[in-house]
Amino acid sequence: MKLCFEGELEELLPGIQAIVPELGITLELARTLDEDEGLTVVVGSSSDGLEVKYEPDAGKAYIRYERRHQFYRGLGLIVQHARKGEPLTRFEKQQFDTIGPMFDLSRNGVLTVDAFKTMLNRMALMGLNTVMLYMEDTYAIEGEPYFGYMRGRYSAEELKAIDDYADMLGIEAFPSIQTLAHLEEFLKWEPVKGYKDTKGALLVGDNQVDLLVERMIHSASAPFRSRKIHIGMDEAEELGRGKYLDRFGFDDRIDIMTGHLNKVLDVTRRHGLKAMMWSDMFLKLAVGNTGTESDYYNTNTKIPEEMARRIPKDVDMVYWDYVHMEQEHYEGVIANHRPLGCNLVFAGAVWIFNTFGVNYGMSLNASNVALQTCKREGIREAYATMWGDDGNEGNPFAALLGLQLYAEHAYSEEQPEWSIVAERAKFCTGIDADAYLLLKDLDEVPGSEPDNRKQSNPSKFLLYQDALLGLFDCQIDGLPLNAHYAALEEKLSDARVKDAALDWIFEVPQKLCAVLKHKSELGLLLKHAYDTADIAALRHLATEVIPVIAAAVDELRVAHRTQWLKMFKPFGWEVLDIRYGGVINRLNTASVRLLAFANNEIDRIEELEQERLPFSTVNRFNGRGVGWSSHYYRMASPNVFFHVMNPF
């Protein structure tokens, strides 16, 4: 397809030149097209949203845009319809002023600048207009060599390159940092112990900490055009309970929290920045304890007037909620936030955390309800978080279908039709929606709750659990998981399109299925064969089955390494290399011990004599799905991986 543009293109041309190669388009800057050779796109301004028109018979199209990012969405819509020869007339008024993803760049997976550019191209076609970079310690601070040390931290030049590229596409990039808690990976270093209150929280009230926070804010924000900054402050339950208590004595946590917040905001104001923060700590403090998610997001939670008076009003509050599917819940919690008197922002999620797949069943349903409620409640800013908890096995590119849903909500007053979301996702990413949805079946297995609403993550714990110890075997007993993963492996293979630019996102899931179609029920088979003294079965498992699994694990490791280095800096991959090595070595040990028993070299296998217990109360016997674990080290072993005498 050939395109020629007419109109004012100076601010658009660099973005057009970046995107059109991915669309297979030939761009002609001067008017050389014959009427039957290509398409003329007339570009102009609009005072009220995005207007797009395509007339196949006339060989012309029109894009009128109010904000620059809308142009690229309009361009995508025209090309999408032109490929089918379908006329198009569409007016879209943006329902959210700001909408886009938050990428977790702190849990080992630090996106390369090139990977970021690829993601930004897809976002531009969707019409998203912001991106939040979540960086706990993965940005450089002059004079703090241990900040992000060996963690793949971004230089100021790299952040500027990301910002420049995003701005070229009309996308606002800005930093999200932590100025209170969630700083374990920095505070673990002995040379910086003076900054530490507890293992993850800063020593509030210390002069050197105040200076550090100012340098954090300056270093994180300076590379960006945006004057927005997210200052974090979530999940700070440890606040004031470590060295702070020894040094300053007991203080009410609301006093500590608001005092520190005011200091941080003094810094952001001096730097001309508009701050936002997670809201959960104020709701937790309102219920009088550290609380659980269900406590502080209870619709009956009330913000005391005294607390509301003490909270500065020039900080935006970010209400995060990733799981609920009831309109009434969102309405209630939004109402709980109103007494704070701050502008309210919403953060949902596309669930790639703690899994190799994407929990689309929960993500799409929860996001639909949340975003539609936000539109009715007048919330004008929304984000799709993609956390990388516990090592970041997930893949943010696999979450693009979820981002497409966010984009279509942004341009539709009503909930968008799924057929439109699917068609747009296919165009913007090159991957069928049904292929994306297969990724949910890595965890949405027999025994899980509908739409995996309880966040079971068997794709992770069945890979990492030890075959001899079988920590999750009780919870999957009787479920046909080997067969499930064998069938899913075939479905993934059939769904792949080798010449699609993003086809590589399916390589790791497919290789994982090749492991789990044998390993899922391995522990159960070992236990049954041992309990029934079936020596032939034990010998078969040791010599035939386990070597096949070990070889498949190594193939998965190699595929995962290729995927990682395609997206992320190399720092952090060593964690997964070690995990895969552990799986393979433990399989080898299992084989050795089984053969020793089968050959009468040992008289028992103590691990297989132990009764299998449920891993936790999160199991299918009480309607909680097949199980969930947030931590690799708990999946791999019940024994001590590390021990901290003094967590503070």
XYZ file of C-alpha atoms in Angstrom:
648
model
C 0.000 0.000 0.000
C 1.210 3.485 -0.882
C 0.280 6.557 1.121
C 0.696 10.229 0.356
C -0.157 12.844 2.973
C -1.493 16.326 2.473
C -1.563 18.934 5.214
C 0.674 20.092 8.035
C 3.003 17.166 8.741
C 6.038 18.704 10.403
C 5.302 17.414 13.900
C 3.926 14.096 12.618
C 6.460 13.061 10.026
C 9.086 11.462 12.320
C 6.377 9.293 13.908
C 4.913 8.366 10.537
C 8.339 7.306 9.294
C 8.845 5.157 12.410
C 5.507 3.370 12.151
C 4.869 2.815 8.452
C 7.580 0.151 7.986
C 5.791 -2.052 10.526
C 2.577 -1.642 8.529
C 4.148 -2.605 5.216
C 3.381 0.834 3.790
C 5.281 2.849 1.227
C 5.359 6.514 2.124
C 5.534 9.198 -0.551
C 6.201 12.650 0.799
C 5.505 14.410 -2.489
C 2.315 14.039 -4.468
C 3.255 11.405 -7.103
C 0.447 8.892 -6.753
C -1.935 8.170 -9.555
C -5.525 7.776 -8.470
C -5.370 4.005 -8.887
C -1.941 3.525 -7.307
C -2.385 4.549 -3.694
C -4.171 6.502 -1.071
C -4.034 10.213 -0.320
C -4.501 11.039 3.367
C -5.586 14.598 4.106
C -4.508 15.674 7.588
C -6.011 18.497 9.598
C -6.852 19.623 13.091
C -9.991 19.075 15.133
C -11.229 20.908 18.172
C -13.143 17.986 19.623
C -11.586 14.557 19.310
C -10.610 12.326 16.393
C -12.374 12.303 13.032
C -11.467 9.640 10.481
C -12.918 9.058 7.023
C -11.895 6.661 4.266
C -13.459 6.676 0.797
C -12.232 3.694 -1.239
C -13.737 4.853 -4.528
C -12.165 8.291 -4.260
C -8.788 6.971 -3.130
C -8.806 9.480 -0.289
C -8.890 9.478 3.472
C -9.106 12.198 6.093
C -7.698 12.445 9.612
C -8.579 15.344 11.848
C -7.091 15.113 15.309
C -7.251 17.181 18.473
C -4.145 15.720 20.161
C -1.091 14.369 18.410
C -1.333 10.768 19.622
C -4.821 10.552 18.095
C -3.362 10.962 14.629
C -1.523 7.635 14.852
C -4.659 5.841 15.982
C -6.469 7.444 13.044
C -3.726 6.338 10.660
C -4.065 2.793 11.941
C -7.832 2.822 11.494
C -7.488 3.994 7.893
C -4.912 1.363 6.975
C -6.943 -1.308 8.757
C -10.030 -0.529 6.669
C -8.145 0.201 3.464
C -6.673 -3.283 3.498
C -10.208 -4.637 3.361
C -11.487 -1.959 1.013
C -14.147 -0.997 3.527
C -15.333 2.618 3.790
C -14.967 4.233 7.173
C -16.485 7.244 8.878
C -15.775 7.567 12.563
C -15.786 10.261 15.211
C -14.178 9.387 18.539
C -14.137 11.517 21.658
C -11.582 10.424 24.209
C -13.163 9.240 27.449
C -9.910 9.343 29.439
C -7.558 12.293 29.164
C -4.670 9.963 29.917
C -4.513 6.198 29.462
C -1.718 3.696 29.001
C 0.430 1.001 30.588
C 2.748 0.923 33.543
C 5.773 -1.277 32.918
C 7.455 -2.843 35.933
C 11.170 -2.288 35.331
C 12.253 -3.241 38.846
C 11.722 -7.015 39.120
C 14.733 -8.048 36.992
C 13.199 -7.366 33.573
C 14.503 -3.958 32.436
C 13.234 -3.335 28.914
C 15.888 -2.305 26.442
C 15.479 0.993 24.634
C 14.835 -0.873 21.363
C 12.176 -3.080 22.964
C 10.567 0.032 24.407
C 10.415 1.567 20.933
C 8.714 -1.540 19.552
C 6.148 -1.378 22.352
C 5.572 2.341 21.834
C 4.860 1.773 18.126
C 2.095 -0.682 19.030
C 0.728 1.677 21.656
C 0.615 4.534 19.145
C -1.484 2.524 16.699
C -3.857 1.689 19.545
C -4.196 5.352 20.507
C -2.706 5.118 24.008
C -1.079 8.330 25.123
C 0.975 7.693 28.236
C 3.460 5.228 29.693
C 4.608 4.978 33.277
C 8.084 3.562 33.979
C 8.093 1.855 37.378
C 11.675 2.050 38.637
C 12.443 1.270 42.266
C 16.225 1.421 41.892
C 16.732 0.956 38.154
C 17.750 4.503 37.321
C 21.129 6.067 38.001
C 21.724 8.543 40.833
C 25.017 10.391 40.831
C 26.943 9.649 43.997
C 24.957 6.477 44.804
C 26.865 3.626 43.125
C 24.844 0.940 44.923
C 21.542 2.312 43.647
C 20.624 -0.188 40.932
C 24.061 -1.803 41.126
C 24.189 -4.816 38.740
C 20.446 -4.452 38.236
C 20.381 -3.033 34.696
C 19.627 0.515 35.824
C 18.891 3.055 33.115
C 21.288 5.872 32.436
C 19.871 9.362 32.028
C 20.686 9.082 28.313
C 18.649 5.884 27.965
C 15.648 7.409 29.707
C 15.902 10.466 27.497
C 15.976 8.228 24.405
C 12.783 6.505 25.561
C 11.159 9.854 26.287
C 12.208 11.292 22.918
C 10.725 8.353 21.048
C 7.507 8.400 23.061
C 7.114 12.140 22.538
C 7.603 11.689 18.803
C 4.433 9.573 18.868
C 2.513 11.943 21.116
C 2.922 9.663 24.133
C 3.789 11.117 27.530
C 6.409 9.061 29.381
C 7.078 9.683 33.055
C 8.767 7.978 36.015
C 7.217 6.040 38.857
C 9.608 5.648 41.771
C 9.531 4.772 45.447
C 10.251 7.424 48.051
C 9.366 5.406 51.157
C 9.101 1.598 50.883
C 9.694 -1.138 48.277
C 13.401 -0.343 48.267
C 14.700 -3.734 49.415
C 17.032 -4.133 46.450
C 18.844 -0.905 47.294
C 18.734 -1.114 51.068
C 20.145 -4.672 51.128
C 23.655 -3.286 50.545
C 25.698 -2.853 53.723
C 27.362 0.423 52.597
C 23.953 2.188 52.509
C 22.621 0.870 55.819
C 22.370 4.407 57.165
C 19.361 5.012 54.904
C 17.441 2.015 56.228
C 14.583 1.848 58.705
C 13.482 -1.709 57.861
C 14.519 -4.081 55.087
C 12.485 -2.179 52.506
C 11.655 1.206 54.024
C 13.701 4.381 54.283
C 14.522 5.892 57.657
C 12.009 8.705 57.610
C 13.115 11.794 59.524
C 16.821 11.337 58.841
C 18.507 14.304 57.143
C 20.595 12.128 54.831
C 17.441 10.272 53.744
C 15.795 13.602 52.951
C 18.734 14.505 50.723
C 18.612 11.072 49.081
C 14.920 11.470 48.288
C 15.572 14.820 46.642
C 18.292 13.270 44.475
C 15.958 10.377 43.620
C 13.284 12.760 42.425
C 15.708 14.889 40.429
C 17.504 11.932 38.827
C 14.295 10.122 37.866
C 12.477 13.154 36.487
C 15.253 15.125 34.749
C 15.411 12.980 31.562
C 11.675 13.385 30.892
C 9.693 16.220 29.337
C 6.714 15.361 31.502
C 6.308 17.181 34.778
C 4.463 14.203 36.272
C 6.051 11.838 38.751
C 4.668 8.920 40.726
C 6.237 8.894 44.195
C 4.995 5.432 45.241
C 4.501 5.118 49.029
C 2.413 1.936 48.824
C 2.503 -1.107 51.101
C 4.677 0.607 53.712
C 3.402 -1.514 56.590
C 6.874 -1.542 58.182
C 6.857 2.237 58.513
C 8.383 3.409 61.782
C 8.874 -0.080 63.181
C 12.600 -0.629 62.735
C 15.481 1.765 63.376
C 12.994 4.628 63.418
C 11.478 3.221 66.600
C 14.910 2.911 68.221
C 15.956 6.405 67.191
C 12.799 8.485 67.500
C 10.535 6.367 69.655
C 6.944 5.453 68.931
C 4.951 7.729 66.636
C 1.539 7.219 65.136
C 2.006 6.008 61.572
C -0.346 8.608 60.120
C 1.931 11.259 61.641
C 5.006 9.629 60.098
C 3.274 9.128 56.762
C 1.900 12.638 56.367
C 5.106 14.218 57.652
C 7.195 12.365 55.084
C 4.680 13.021 52.318
C 4.853 16.754 52.974
C 8.648 16.675 52.737
C 8.503 14.742 49.452
C 5.933 17.138 48.025
C 8.088 20.102 49.013
C 10.736 18.606 46.730
C 8.380 17.910 43.833
C 6.996 21.435 44.023
C 10.469 22.950 43.958
C 11.244 20.883 40.866
C 8.011 21.945 39.180
C 6.575 18.417 39.296
C 3.008 17.170 39.716
C 3.030 14.170 42.034
C 0.798 11.155 42.318
C 0.970 8.309 44.833
C -0.673 4.983 45.567
C -3.596 5.464 47.930
C -3.610 2.168 49.794
C -1.693 3.229 52.910
C -4.269 5.870 53.791
C -7.081 3.368 53.452
C -5.121 0.871 55.533
C -4.514 3.441 58.238
C -8.204 4.324 58.150
C -9.167 0.787 59.158
C -6.741 0.946 62.064
C -4.300 -1.814 61.148
C -2.040 -2.991 58.376
C -4.997 -4.812 56.957
C -5.362 -7.084 54.011
C -6.476 -6.038 50.559
C -10.053 -6.992 51.466
C -9.871 -4.822 54.602
C -8.725 -1.562 53.085
C -10.731 -2.004 49.897
C -13.849 -2.825 51.834
C -16.647 -0.609 50.598
C -17.463 0.283 54.217
C -14.043 1.862 54.856
C -14.359 5.486 55.947
C -11.642 8.142 55.846
C -11.681 10.032 59.171
C -12.098 13.791 58.816
C -8.896 14.421 60.783
C -6.896 12.258 58.367
C -8.488 13.909 55.332
C -7.587 17.384 56.649
C -3.928 16.438 56.991
C -3.432 15.050 53.504
C -2.134 17.567 50.941
C -4.585 18.142 48.098
C -2.043 18.701 45.324
C -1.038 15.030 45.115
C -3.128 12.708 42.937
C -4.267 9.500 44.610
C -3.944 6.310 42.553
C -6.536 3.704 43.446
C -5.185 0.314 42.373
C -7.512 -2.633 42.005
C -6.679 -5.644 39.870
C -9.226 -8.324 40.672
C -12.779 -7.195 41.339
C -15.546 -7.756 38.808
C -18.499 -6.024 40.456
C -19.535 -2.490 39.522
C -20.801 -1.883 43.053
C -17.374 -2.640 44.477
C -15.622 -0.023 42.346
C -18.330 2.533 43.056
C -17.961 1.935 46.776
C -14.184 2.184 46.897
C -14.159 5.255 44.658
C -16.614 6.830 47.097
C -14.257 5.900 49.956
C -11.531 7.951 48.280
C -13.601 11.096 47.800
C -13.079 12.483 51.342
C -9.337 12.612 50.685
C -10.095 15.618 48.468
C -7.439 14.703 45.894
C -7.763 14.046 42.193
C -8.373 10.322 41.768
C -6.531 8.149 39.240
C -7.246 4.472 38.559
C -4.766 1.648 38.019
C -5.986 -1.748 36.854
C -3.885 -4.595 35.536
C -3.137 -7.013 32.794
C -2.043 -9.982 34.880
C 1.407 -11.171 33.843
C 2.673 -11.268 37.418
C 3.899 -14.508 38.956
C 3.101 -16.558 35.895
C 4.467 -17.561 32.519
C 1.131 -16.727 30.899
C -1.455 -13.967 31.087
C -4.518 -14.260 33.275
C -6.805 -12.849 30.606
C -9.906 -14.389 32.162
C -9.640 -12.162 35.187
C -7.848 -9.211 33.553
C -10.324 -8.592 30.750
C -13.409 -9.018 32.904
C -12.101 -6.911 35.796
C -10.823 -4.205 33.433
C -14.134 -3.989 31.587
C -16.055 -3.354 34.784
C -13.436 -1.050 36.287
C -12.960 1.160 33.233
C -16.651 1.493 32.542
C -17.252 2.461 36.166
C -14.395 4.983 36.028
C -15.986 6.627 32.998
C -19.304 6.970 34.799
C -17.576 8.279 37.948
C -15.648 10.951 36.069
C -12.155 9.505 36.542
C -10.085 10.823 33.649
C -6.781 8.983 34.057
C -6.244 5.210 33.965
C -3.293 2.829 33.806
C -2.838 -0.855 33.092
C -0.146 -2.140 35.421
C 1.970 -5.115 34.413
C 3.928 -6.190 37.450
C 6.870 -8.561 37.270
C 6.727 -10.005 40.765
C 9.193 -12.697 41.836
C 11.586 -12.757 38.912
C 9.474 -11.623 35.970
C 8.825 -14.850 34.073
C 5.970 -13.072 32.291
C 6.132 -11.187 29.013
C 4.731 -7.638 28.624
C 4.316 -8.140 24.854
C 1.957 -11.034 25.607
C -0.270 -8.497 27.397
C -0.975 -6.408 24.280
C -4.508 -7.744 23.924
C -5.233 -6.304 27.356
C -3.771 -2.950 26.350
C -5.995 -2.984 23.286
C -9.016 -3.302 25.561
C -7.845 -0.252 27.509
C -7.419 1.677 24.260
C -10.877 0.826 22.961
C -12.430 1.834 26.268
C -10.647 5.174 25.947
C -12.438 5.921 22.669
C -15.858 4.461 23.455
C -18.483 5.873 25.759
C -19.960 2.411 26.197
C -18.141 -0.857 26.787
C -16.496 -1.709 23.452
C -17.720 -4.695 21.493
C -15.330 -7.625 21.799
C -15.294 -8.097 18.031
C -13.914 -4.553 17.674
C -11.251 -5.151 20.333
C -10.219 -8.400 18.637
C -10.073 -6.872 15.157
C -8.062 -3.913 16.380
C -5.649 -6.155 18.298
C -5.040 -8.216 15.188
C -4.245 -5.082 13.209
C -2.148 -3.295 15.846
C -0.121 -6.316 16.937
C -0.372 -8.854 14.104
C -1.627 -11.562 16.490
C -5.165 -12.996 16.629
C -7.080 -12.349 19.832
C -7.834 -16.071 20.124
C -4.111 -16.794 20.070
C -3.520 -14.327 22.915
C -6.329 -15.951 24.877
C -4.602 -19.331 24.734
C -2.024 -17.872 27.101
C -4.599 -17.806 29.885
C -4.835 -21.595 29.719
C -1.337 -21.952 31.105
C -3.009 -21.259 34.448
C -6.723 -21.634 33.763
C -6.508 -25.407 34.071
C -8.957 -28.096 35.201
C -9.752 -27.374 38.839
C -9.397 -23.591 38.548
C -12.227 -21.189 39.220
C -14.103 -19.694 36.208
C -11.913 -17.071 34.502
C -9.204 -17.993 37.010
C -10.669 -15.443 39.393
C -8.585 -16.767 42.290
C -5.282 -16.222 40.474
C -4.029 -19.785 40.401
C -0.563 -19.977 38.848
C 0.185 -23.668 38.174
C 2.293 -22.792 35.125
C 4.900 -21.567 37.584
C 4.611 -23.810 40.610
C 4.325 -27.032 38.602
C 7.533 -26.164 36.777
C 9.483 -25.279 39.907
C 8.067 -27.730 42.437
C 10.354 -30.600 43.352
C 9.317 -34.003 42.019
C 10.293 -35.879 45.180
C 8.737 -33.380 47.597
C 5.544 -32.715 45.610
C 4.486 -29.651 47.578
C 1.462 -28.980 45.326
C 0.598 -32.608 44.513
C -2.270 -32.774 46.989
C -3.944 -29.826 45.307
C -3.768 -31.247 41.777
C -4.452 -34.893 42.604
C -7.034 -36.295 40.188
C -6.783 -33.460 37.684
C -5.781 -34.333 34.077
C -3.063 -31.705 33.879
C -0.618 -33.667 31.739
C -3.355 -34.014 29.125
C -4.327 -30.355 29.496
C -0.821 -29.129 28.738
C -0.353 -31.619 25.891
C -3.513 -30.280 24.234
C -2.481 -26.676 24.885
C 0.921 -27.292 23.308
C -0.833 -28.358 20.088
C -3.210 -25.390 20.178
C -0.342 -22.951 20.586
C 1.530 -24.579 17.730
C -1.518 -24.390 15.463
C -2.184 -20.734 16.363
C 1.283 -19.490 15.492
C 2.001 -17.467 12.367
C 5.715 -17.711 11.732
C 6.007 -14.498 9.716
C 4.168 -12.404 12.326
C 6.541 -9.939 13.975
C 5.403 -10.944 17.467
C 5.074 -14.687 16.887
C 8.079 -15.164 19.195
C 5.904 -14.471 22.248
C 4.470 -17.994 21.948
C 7.795 -19.844 21.928
C 8.236 -19.950 25.710
C 4.601 -20.903 26.455
C 4.786 -23.691 23.884
C 8.074 -25.000 25.302
C 6.645 -24.768 28.823
C 3.713 -26.950 27.790
C 6.218 -29.472 26.412
C 7.611 -29.689 29.960
C 4.344 -29.664 31.874
C 2.658 -32.311 29.723
C 5.040 -34.709 31.504
C 6.008 -32.949 34.730
C 2.628 -31.759 36.043
C 1.674 -35.174 37.441
C 5.180 -36.559 37.898
C 5.117 -36.286 41.683
C 1.799 -38.097 41.873
C 3.093 -40.897 39.664
C 6.239 -41.238 41.769
C 4.276 -41.340 45.004
C 1.797 -43.919 43.689
C 4.507 -46.161 42.284
C 6.459 -45.974 45.537
C 3.434 -46.591 47.764
C 2.452 -49.642 45.691
C 6.044 -50.913 45.471
C 5.860 -50.840 41.675
C 9.574 -51.126 40.987
C 9.111 -51.391 37.231
C 7.177 -48.111 37.201
C 9.812 -46.383 39.322
C 12.562 -47.613 37.018
C 10.583 -46.437 33.953
C 10.064 -43.006 35.472
C 13.741 -42.734 36.356
C 15.166 -43.851 33.025
C 12.530 -42.855 30.454
C 10.282 -40.082 31.759
C 12.555 -37.906 33.878
C 15.312 -37.589 31.222
C 12.695 -36.457 28.703
C 11.454 -33.828 31.167
C 14.983 -32.629 31.924
C 15.740 -32.240 28.222
C 12.487 -30.335 27.725
C 13.346 -28.036 30.644
C 16.663 -27.205 29.045
C 14.943 -26.451 25.722
C 12.581 -24.169 27.632
C 15.539 -22.463 29.310
C 17.214 -21.762 25.977
C 13.963 -20.422 24.475
C 13.367 -18.272 27.533
C 16.907 -16.900 27.392
C 16.374 -15.921 23.751
C 13.100 -14.206 24.655
C 14.630 -12.425 27.642
C 17.559 -11.010 25.692
C 15.173 -9.872 22.946
C 13.251 -7.723 25.433
C 15.351 -7.056 28.491
C 18.824 -6.149 29.560
C 20.849 -9.222 30.591
C 20.809 -8.352 34.295
C 18.263 -10.506 36.094
C 18.394 -13.410 33.665
C 20.891 -15.106 35.999
C 18.016 -15.631 38.445
C 16.047 -17.676 35.925
C 19.170 -19.505 34.751
C 19.680 -20.580 38.361
C 16.040 -21.624 38.720
C 16.123 -23.728 35.567
C 19.400 -25.270 36.688
C 17.785 -26.150 39.979
C 14.885 -27.899 38.259
C 17.228 -29.944 36.068
C 19.560 -30.872 38.929
C 16.702 -31.926 41.175
C 15.287 -34.090 38.378
C 18.703 -35.705 38.091
C 18.800 -36.335 41.829
C 15.306 -37.816 41.722
C 16.374 -40.217 38.976
C 19.476 -41.257 40.902
C 17.516 -41.922 44.081
C 14.780 -43.848 42.285
C 17.331 -46.110 40.631
C 19.194 -46.596 43.897
C 15.965 -47.772 45.477
C 15.013 -49.942 42.502
C 18.466 -51.565 42.615
C 18.248 -52.201 46.390
C 21.110 -49.811 47.087
C 18.921 -47.927 49.555
C 15.965 -49.357 51.445
C 13.639 -46.376 51.234
C 13.080 -42.935 49.727
C 12.196 -40.778 52.692
C 10.738 -37.924 50.613
C 8.178 -40.270 49.039
C 7.162 -41.701 52.408
C 5.891 -38.328 53.587
C 2.174 -37.592 53.514
C 1.176 -34.998 50.898
C -0.572 -31.997 52.447
C -2.246 -29.001 50.789
C 0.305 -26.280 50.119
C -2.000 -23.659 51.624
C -5.646 -22.867 52.240
C -5.692 -21.502 48.698
C -6.796 -24.694 46.991
C -9.622 -26.250 45.041
C -11.075 -27.980 48.083
C -12.390 -24.633 49.336
C -13.187 -22.958 46.028
C -9.896 -21.107 45.690
C -8.578 -22.701 42.510
C -5.701 -25.144 42.142
C -3.312 -22.975 44.112
C -1.194 -19.871 44.224
C 2.284 -19.065 45.424
C 4.024 -15.719 45.159
C 7.566 -16.955 45.749
C 9.808 -19.311 43.802
C 11.733 -20.374 46.882
C 8.509 -21.622 48.489
C 7.561 -23.543 45.341
C 10.938 -25.245 45.114
C 11.432 -26.278 48.738
C 10.008 -25.996 52.256
C 13.559 -25.725 53.576
C 15.680 -22.661 54.279
C 16.850 -20.711 51.237
C 17.979 -17.771 53.314
C 17.594 -16.652 56.884
C 17.691 -13.084 58.109
C 18.366 -12.766 61.835
C 17.318 -9.123 61.868
C 15.017 -8.084 59.009
C 15.423 -4.431 60.009
